[in-house]
mmCIF file of N, CA, C and O in Angstrom:
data_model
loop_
_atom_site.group_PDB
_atom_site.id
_atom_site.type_symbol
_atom_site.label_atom_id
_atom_site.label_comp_id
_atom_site.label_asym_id
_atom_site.label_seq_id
_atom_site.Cartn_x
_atom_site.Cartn_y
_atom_site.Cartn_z
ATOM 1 N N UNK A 1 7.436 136.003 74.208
ATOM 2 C CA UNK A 1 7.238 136.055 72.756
ATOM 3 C C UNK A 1 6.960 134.670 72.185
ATOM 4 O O UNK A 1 7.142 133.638 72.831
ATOM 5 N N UNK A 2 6.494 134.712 70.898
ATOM 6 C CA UNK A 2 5.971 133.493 70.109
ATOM 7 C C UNK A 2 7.603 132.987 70.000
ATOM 8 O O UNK A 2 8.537 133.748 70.255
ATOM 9 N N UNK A 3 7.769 131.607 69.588
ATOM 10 C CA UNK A 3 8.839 131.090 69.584
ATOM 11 C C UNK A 3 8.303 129.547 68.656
ATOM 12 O O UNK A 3 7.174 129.107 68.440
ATOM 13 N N UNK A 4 10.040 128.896 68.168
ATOM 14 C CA UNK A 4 9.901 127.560 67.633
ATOM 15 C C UNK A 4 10.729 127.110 68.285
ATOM 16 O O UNK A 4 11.796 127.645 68.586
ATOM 17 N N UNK A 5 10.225 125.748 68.679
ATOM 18 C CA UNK A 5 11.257 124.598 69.174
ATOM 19 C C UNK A 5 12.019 124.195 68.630
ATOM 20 O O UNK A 5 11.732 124.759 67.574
ATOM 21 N N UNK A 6 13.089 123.476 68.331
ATOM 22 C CA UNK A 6 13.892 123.101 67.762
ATOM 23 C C UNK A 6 14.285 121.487 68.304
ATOM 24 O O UNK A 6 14.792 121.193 69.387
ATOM 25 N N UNK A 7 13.937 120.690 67.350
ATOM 26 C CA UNK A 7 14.477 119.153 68.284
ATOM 27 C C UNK A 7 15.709 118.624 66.888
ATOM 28 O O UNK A 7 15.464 118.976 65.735
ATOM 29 N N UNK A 8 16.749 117.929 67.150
ATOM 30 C CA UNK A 8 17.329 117.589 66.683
ATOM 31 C C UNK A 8 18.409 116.556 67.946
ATOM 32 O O UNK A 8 18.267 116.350 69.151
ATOM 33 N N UNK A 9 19.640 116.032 66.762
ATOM 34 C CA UNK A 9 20.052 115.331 67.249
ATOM 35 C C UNK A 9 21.853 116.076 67.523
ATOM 36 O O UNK A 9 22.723 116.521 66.773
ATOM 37 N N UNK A 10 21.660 115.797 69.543
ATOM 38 C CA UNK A 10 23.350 116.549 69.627
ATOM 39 C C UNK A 10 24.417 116.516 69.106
ATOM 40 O O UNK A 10 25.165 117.484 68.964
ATOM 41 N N UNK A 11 24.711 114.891 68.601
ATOM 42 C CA UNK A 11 25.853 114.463 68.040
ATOM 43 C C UNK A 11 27.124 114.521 68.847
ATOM 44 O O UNK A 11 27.277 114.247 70.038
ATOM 45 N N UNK A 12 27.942 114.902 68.022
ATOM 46 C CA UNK A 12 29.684 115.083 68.805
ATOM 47 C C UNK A 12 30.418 116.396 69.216
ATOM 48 O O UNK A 12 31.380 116.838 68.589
ATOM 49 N N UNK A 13 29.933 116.925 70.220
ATOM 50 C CA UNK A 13 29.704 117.729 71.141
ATOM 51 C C UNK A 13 31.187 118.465 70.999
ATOM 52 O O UNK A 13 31.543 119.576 71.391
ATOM 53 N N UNK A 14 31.952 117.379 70.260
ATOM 54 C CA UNK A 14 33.615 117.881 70.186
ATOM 55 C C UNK A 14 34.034 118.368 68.836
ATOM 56 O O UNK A 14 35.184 118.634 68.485
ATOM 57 N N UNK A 15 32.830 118.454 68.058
ATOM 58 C CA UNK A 15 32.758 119.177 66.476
ATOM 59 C C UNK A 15 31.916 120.443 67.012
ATOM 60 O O UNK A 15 30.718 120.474 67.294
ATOM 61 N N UNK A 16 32.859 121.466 67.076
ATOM 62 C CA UNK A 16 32.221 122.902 67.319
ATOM 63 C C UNK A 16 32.113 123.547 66.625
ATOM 64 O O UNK A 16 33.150 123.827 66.023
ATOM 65 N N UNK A 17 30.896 124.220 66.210
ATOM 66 C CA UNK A 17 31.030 125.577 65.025
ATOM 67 C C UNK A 17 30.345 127.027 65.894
ATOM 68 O O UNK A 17 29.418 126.894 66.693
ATOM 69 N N UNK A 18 30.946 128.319 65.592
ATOM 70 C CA UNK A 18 30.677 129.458 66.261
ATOM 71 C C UNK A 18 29.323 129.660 65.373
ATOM 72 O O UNK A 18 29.211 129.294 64.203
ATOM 73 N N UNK A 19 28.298 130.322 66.158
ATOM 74 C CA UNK A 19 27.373 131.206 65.755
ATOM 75 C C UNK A 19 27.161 132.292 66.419
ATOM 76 O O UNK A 19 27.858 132.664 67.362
ATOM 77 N N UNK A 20 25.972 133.008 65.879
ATOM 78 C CA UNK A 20 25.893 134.443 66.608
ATOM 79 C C UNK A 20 24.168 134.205 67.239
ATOM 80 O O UNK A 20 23.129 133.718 66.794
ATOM 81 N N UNK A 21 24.547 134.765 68.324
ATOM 82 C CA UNK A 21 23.043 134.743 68.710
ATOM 83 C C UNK A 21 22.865 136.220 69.887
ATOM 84 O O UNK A 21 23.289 136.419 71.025
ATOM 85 N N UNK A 22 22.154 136.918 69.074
ATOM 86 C CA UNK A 22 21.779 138.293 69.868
ATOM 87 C C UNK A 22 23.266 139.100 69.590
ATOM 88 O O UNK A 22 23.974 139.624 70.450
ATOM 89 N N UNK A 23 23.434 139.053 68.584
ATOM 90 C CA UNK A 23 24.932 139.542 68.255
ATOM 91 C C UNK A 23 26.591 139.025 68.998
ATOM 92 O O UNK A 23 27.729 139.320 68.633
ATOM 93 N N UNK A 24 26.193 138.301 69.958
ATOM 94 C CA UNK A 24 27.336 137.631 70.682
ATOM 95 C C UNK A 24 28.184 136.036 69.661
ATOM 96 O O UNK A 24 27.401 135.157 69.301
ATOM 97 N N UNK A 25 28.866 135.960 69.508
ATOM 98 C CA UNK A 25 29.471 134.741 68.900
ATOM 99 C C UNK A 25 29.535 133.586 70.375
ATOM 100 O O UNK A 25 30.134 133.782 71.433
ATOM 101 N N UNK A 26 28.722 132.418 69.987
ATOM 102 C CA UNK A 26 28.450 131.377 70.821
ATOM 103 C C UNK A 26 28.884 129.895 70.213
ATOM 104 O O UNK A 26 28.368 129.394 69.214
ATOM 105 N N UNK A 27 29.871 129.327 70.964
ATOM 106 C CA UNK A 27 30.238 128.073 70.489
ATOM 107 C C UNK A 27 28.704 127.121 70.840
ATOM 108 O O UNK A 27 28.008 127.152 71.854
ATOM 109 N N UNK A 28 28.537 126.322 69.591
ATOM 110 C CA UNK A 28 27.546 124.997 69.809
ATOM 111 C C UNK A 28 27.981 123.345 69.159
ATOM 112 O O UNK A 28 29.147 123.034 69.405
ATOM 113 N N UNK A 29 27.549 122.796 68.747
ATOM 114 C CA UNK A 29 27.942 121.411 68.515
ATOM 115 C C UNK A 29 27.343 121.332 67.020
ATOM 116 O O UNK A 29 26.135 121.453 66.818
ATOM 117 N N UNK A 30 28.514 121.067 65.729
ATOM 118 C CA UNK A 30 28.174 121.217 64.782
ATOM 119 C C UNK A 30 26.819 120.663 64.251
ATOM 120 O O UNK A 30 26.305 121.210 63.276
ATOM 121 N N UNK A 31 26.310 119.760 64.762
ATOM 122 C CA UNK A 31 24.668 119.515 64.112
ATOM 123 C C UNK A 31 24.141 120.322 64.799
ATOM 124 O O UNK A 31 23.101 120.550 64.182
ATOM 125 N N UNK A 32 24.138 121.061 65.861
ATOM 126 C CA UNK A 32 22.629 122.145 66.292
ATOM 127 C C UNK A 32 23.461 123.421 65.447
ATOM 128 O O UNK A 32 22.731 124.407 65.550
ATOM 129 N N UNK A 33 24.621 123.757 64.706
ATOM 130 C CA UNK A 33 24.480 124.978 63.927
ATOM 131 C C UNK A 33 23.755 124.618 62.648
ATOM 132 O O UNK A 33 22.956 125.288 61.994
ATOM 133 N N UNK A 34 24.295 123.221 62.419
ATOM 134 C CA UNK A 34 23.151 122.928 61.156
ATOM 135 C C UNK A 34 22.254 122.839 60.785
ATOM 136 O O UNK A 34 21.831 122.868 59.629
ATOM 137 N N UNK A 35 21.656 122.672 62.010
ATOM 138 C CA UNK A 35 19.942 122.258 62.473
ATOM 139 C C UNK A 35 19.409 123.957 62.186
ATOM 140 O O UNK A 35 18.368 124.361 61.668
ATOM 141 N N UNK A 36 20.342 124.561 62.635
ATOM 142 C CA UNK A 36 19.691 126.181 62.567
ATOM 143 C C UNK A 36 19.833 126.369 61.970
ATOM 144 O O UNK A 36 19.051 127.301 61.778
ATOM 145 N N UNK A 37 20.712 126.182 60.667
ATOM 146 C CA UNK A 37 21.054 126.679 59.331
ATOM 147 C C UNK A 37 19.643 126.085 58.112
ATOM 148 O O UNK A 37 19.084 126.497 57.095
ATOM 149 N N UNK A 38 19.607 125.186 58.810
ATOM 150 C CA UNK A 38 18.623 124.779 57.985
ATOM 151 C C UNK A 38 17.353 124.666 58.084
ATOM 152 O O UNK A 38 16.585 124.225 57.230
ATOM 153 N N UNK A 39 17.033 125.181 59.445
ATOM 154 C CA UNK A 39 15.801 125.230 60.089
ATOM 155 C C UNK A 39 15.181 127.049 58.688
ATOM 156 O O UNK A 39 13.962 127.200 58.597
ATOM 157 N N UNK A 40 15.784 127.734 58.143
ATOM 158 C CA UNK A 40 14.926 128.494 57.232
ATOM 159 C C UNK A 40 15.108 130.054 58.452
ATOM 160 O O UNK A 40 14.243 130.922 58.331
ATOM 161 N N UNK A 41 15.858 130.198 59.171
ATOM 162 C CA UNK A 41 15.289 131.476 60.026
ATOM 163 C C UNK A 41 15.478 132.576 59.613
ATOM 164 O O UNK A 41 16.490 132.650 58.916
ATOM 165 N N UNK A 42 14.853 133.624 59.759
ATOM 166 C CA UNK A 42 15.028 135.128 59.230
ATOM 167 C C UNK A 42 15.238 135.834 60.597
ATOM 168 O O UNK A 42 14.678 135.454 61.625
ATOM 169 N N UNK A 43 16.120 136.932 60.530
ATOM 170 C CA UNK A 43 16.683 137.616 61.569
ATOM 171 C C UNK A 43 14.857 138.390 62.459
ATOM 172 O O UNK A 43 13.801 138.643 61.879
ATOM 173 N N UNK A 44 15.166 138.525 63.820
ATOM 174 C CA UNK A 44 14.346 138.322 64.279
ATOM 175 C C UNK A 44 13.343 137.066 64.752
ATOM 176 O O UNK A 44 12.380 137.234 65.502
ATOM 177 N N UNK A 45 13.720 135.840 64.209
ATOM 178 C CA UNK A 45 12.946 134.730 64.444
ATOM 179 C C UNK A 45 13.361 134.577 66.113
ATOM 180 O O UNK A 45 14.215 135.254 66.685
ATOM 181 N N UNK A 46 12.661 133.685 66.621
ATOM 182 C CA UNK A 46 12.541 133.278 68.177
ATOM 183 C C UNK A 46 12.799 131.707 68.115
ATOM 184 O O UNK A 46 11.830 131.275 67.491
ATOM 185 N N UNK A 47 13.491 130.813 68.398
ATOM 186 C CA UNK A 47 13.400 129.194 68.213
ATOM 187 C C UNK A 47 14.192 129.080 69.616
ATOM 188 O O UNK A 47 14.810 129.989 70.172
ATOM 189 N N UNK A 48 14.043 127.874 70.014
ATOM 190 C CA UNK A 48 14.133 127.665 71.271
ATOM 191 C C UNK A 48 14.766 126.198 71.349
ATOM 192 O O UNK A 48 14.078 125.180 71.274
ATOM 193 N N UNK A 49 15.977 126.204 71.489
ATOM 194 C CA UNK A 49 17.318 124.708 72.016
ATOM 195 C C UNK A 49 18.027 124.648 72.846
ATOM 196 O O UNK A 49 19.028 125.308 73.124
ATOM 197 N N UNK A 50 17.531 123.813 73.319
ATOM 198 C CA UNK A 50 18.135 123.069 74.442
ATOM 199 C C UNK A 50 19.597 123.943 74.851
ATOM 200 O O UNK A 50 19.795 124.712 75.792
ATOM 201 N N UNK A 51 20.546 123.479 73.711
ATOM 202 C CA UNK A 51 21.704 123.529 74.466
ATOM 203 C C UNK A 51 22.151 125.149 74.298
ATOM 204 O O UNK A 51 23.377 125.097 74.395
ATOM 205 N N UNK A 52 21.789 126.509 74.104
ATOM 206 C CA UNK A 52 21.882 127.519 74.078
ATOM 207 C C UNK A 52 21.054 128.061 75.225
ATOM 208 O O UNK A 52 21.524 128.859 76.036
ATOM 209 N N UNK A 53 19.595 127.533 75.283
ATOM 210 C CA UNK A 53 18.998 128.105 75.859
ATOM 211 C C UNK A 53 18.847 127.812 77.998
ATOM 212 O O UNK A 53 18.400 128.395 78.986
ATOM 213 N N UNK A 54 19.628 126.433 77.600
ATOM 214 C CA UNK A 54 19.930 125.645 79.281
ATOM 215 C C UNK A 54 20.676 126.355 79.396
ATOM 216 O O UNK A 54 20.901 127.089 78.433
ATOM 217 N N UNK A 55 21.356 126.498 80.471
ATOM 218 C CA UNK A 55 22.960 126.910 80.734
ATOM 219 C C UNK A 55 23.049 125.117 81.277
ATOM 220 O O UNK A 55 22.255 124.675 82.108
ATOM 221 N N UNK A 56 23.975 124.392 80.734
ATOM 222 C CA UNK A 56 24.638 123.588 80.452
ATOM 223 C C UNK A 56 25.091 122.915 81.698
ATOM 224 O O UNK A 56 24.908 121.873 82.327
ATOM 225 N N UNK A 57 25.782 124.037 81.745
ATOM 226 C CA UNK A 57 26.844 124.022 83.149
ATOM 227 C C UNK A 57 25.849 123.622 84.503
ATOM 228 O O UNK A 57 26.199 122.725 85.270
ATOM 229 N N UNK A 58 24.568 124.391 84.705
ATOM 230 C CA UNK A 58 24.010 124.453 86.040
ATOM 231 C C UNK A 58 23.387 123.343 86.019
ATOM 232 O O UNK A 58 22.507 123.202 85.170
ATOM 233 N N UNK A 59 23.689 122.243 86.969
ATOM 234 C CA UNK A 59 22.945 120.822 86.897
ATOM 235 C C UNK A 59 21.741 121.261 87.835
ATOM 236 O O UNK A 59 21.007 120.287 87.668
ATOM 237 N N UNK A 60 21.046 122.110 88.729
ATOM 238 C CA UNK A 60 19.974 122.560 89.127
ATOM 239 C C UNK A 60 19.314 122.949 87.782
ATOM 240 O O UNK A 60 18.536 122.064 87.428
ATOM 241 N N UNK A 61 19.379 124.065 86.858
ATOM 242 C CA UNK A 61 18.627 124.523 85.919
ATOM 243 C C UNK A 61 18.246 123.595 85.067
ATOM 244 O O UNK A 61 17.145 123.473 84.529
ATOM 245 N N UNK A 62 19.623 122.645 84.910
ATOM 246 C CA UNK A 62 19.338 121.853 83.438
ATOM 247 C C UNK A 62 18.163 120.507 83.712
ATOM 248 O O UNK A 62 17.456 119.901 82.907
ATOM 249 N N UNK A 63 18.353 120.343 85.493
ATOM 250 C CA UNK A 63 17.343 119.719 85.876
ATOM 251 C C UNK A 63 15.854 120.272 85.436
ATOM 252 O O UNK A 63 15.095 119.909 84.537
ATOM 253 N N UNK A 64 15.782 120.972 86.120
ATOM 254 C CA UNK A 64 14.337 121.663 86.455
ATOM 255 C C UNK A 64 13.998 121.932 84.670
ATOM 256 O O UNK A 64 12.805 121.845 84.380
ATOM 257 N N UNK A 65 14.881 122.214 83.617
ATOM 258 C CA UNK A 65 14.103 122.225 82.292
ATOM 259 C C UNK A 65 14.300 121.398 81.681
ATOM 260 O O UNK A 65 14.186 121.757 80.509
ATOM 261 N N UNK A 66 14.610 120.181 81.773
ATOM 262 C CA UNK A 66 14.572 118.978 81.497
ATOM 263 C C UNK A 66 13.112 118.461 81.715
ATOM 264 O O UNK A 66 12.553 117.678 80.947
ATOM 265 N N UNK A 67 12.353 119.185 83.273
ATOM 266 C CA UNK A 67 11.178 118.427 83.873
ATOM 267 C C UNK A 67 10.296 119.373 83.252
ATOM 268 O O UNK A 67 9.144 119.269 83.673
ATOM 269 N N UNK A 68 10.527 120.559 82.096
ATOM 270 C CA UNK A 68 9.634 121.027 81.593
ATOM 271 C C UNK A 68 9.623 121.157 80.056
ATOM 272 O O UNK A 68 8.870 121.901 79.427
ATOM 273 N N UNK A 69 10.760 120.155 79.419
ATOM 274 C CA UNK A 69 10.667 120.110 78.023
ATOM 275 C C UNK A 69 9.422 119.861 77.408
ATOM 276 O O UNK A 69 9.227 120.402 76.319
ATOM 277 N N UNK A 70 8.315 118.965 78.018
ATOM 278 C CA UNK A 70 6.677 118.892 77.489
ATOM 279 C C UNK A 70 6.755 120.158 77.078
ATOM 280 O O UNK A 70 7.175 120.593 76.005
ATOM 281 N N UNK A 71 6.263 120.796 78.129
ATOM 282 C CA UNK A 71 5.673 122.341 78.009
ATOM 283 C C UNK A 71 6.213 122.863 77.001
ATOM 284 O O UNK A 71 5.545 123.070 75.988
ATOM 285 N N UNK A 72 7.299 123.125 77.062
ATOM 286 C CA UNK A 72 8.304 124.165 76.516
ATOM 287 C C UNK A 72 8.363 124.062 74.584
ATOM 288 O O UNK A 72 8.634 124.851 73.678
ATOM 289 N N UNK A 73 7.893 122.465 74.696
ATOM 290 C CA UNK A 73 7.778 121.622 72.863
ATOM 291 C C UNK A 73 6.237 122.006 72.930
ATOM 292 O O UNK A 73 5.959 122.354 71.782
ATOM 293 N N UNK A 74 4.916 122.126 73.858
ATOM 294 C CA UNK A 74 3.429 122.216 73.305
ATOM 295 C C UNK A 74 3.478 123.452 73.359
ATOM 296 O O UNK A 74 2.604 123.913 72.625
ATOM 297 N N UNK A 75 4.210 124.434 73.987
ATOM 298 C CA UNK A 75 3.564 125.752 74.156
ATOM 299 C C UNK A 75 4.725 126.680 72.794
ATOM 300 O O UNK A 75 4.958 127.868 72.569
ATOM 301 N N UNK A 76 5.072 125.697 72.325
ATOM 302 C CA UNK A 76 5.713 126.332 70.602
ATOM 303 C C UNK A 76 5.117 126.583 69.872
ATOM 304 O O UNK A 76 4.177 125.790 69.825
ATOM 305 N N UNK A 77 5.048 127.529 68.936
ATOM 306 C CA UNK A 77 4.447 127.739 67.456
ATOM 307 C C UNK A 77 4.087 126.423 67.067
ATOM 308 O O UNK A 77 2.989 125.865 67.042
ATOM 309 N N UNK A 78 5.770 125.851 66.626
ATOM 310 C CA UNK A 78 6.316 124.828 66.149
ATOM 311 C C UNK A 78 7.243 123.722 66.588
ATOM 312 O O UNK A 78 7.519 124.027 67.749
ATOM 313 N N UNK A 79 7.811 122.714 66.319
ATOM 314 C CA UNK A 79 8.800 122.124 66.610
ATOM 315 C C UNK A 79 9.237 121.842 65.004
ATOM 316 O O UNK A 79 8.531 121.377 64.110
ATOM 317 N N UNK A 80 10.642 122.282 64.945
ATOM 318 C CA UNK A 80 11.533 122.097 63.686
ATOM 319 C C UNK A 80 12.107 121.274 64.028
ATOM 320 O O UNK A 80 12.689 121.377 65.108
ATOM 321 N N UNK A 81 12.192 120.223 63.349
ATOM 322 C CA UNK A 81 13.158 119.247 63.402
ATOM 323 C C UNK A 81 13.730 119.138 62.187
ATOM 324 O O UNK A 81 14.629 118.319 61.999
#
């Protein structure tokens, strides 16, 4: 599906705020809930960050999309920052 990037800044990883994503409640790092709060989205939107969309945890995955963030920012709608 069409999608927006999302670039912003991680901040303090130890300021957590819950959101919902696909109806599940997901802890993130209070500037990327803000970043989404303010990024304008309407239910159904597609945007695409880093730290939701890596799994975090897997230092193989987070590698390998690390070596494809180009792509992943040109082949966006958009990038919201």
């Amino acid at each position: 599906p069409k999608y927006d990037a999302l670039s912003y800044c991680w901040g303090d990883t130890l300021q957590i705020s819950t959101i919902e994503v696909d109806g599940r409640s997901v802890e993130v790092s209070k500037n990327l809930a803000e970043a989404l709060f303010n990024a304008g989205l309407e239910v159904g939107d597609h945007i695409w960050a880093d730290a939701i969309c890596i799994d975090q945890s897997n230092l193989y995955e987070k590698s390998y999309q690390i070596m494809r963030m180009g792509q992943i920012y040109s082949q966006a709608e958009q990038t919201v920052v």
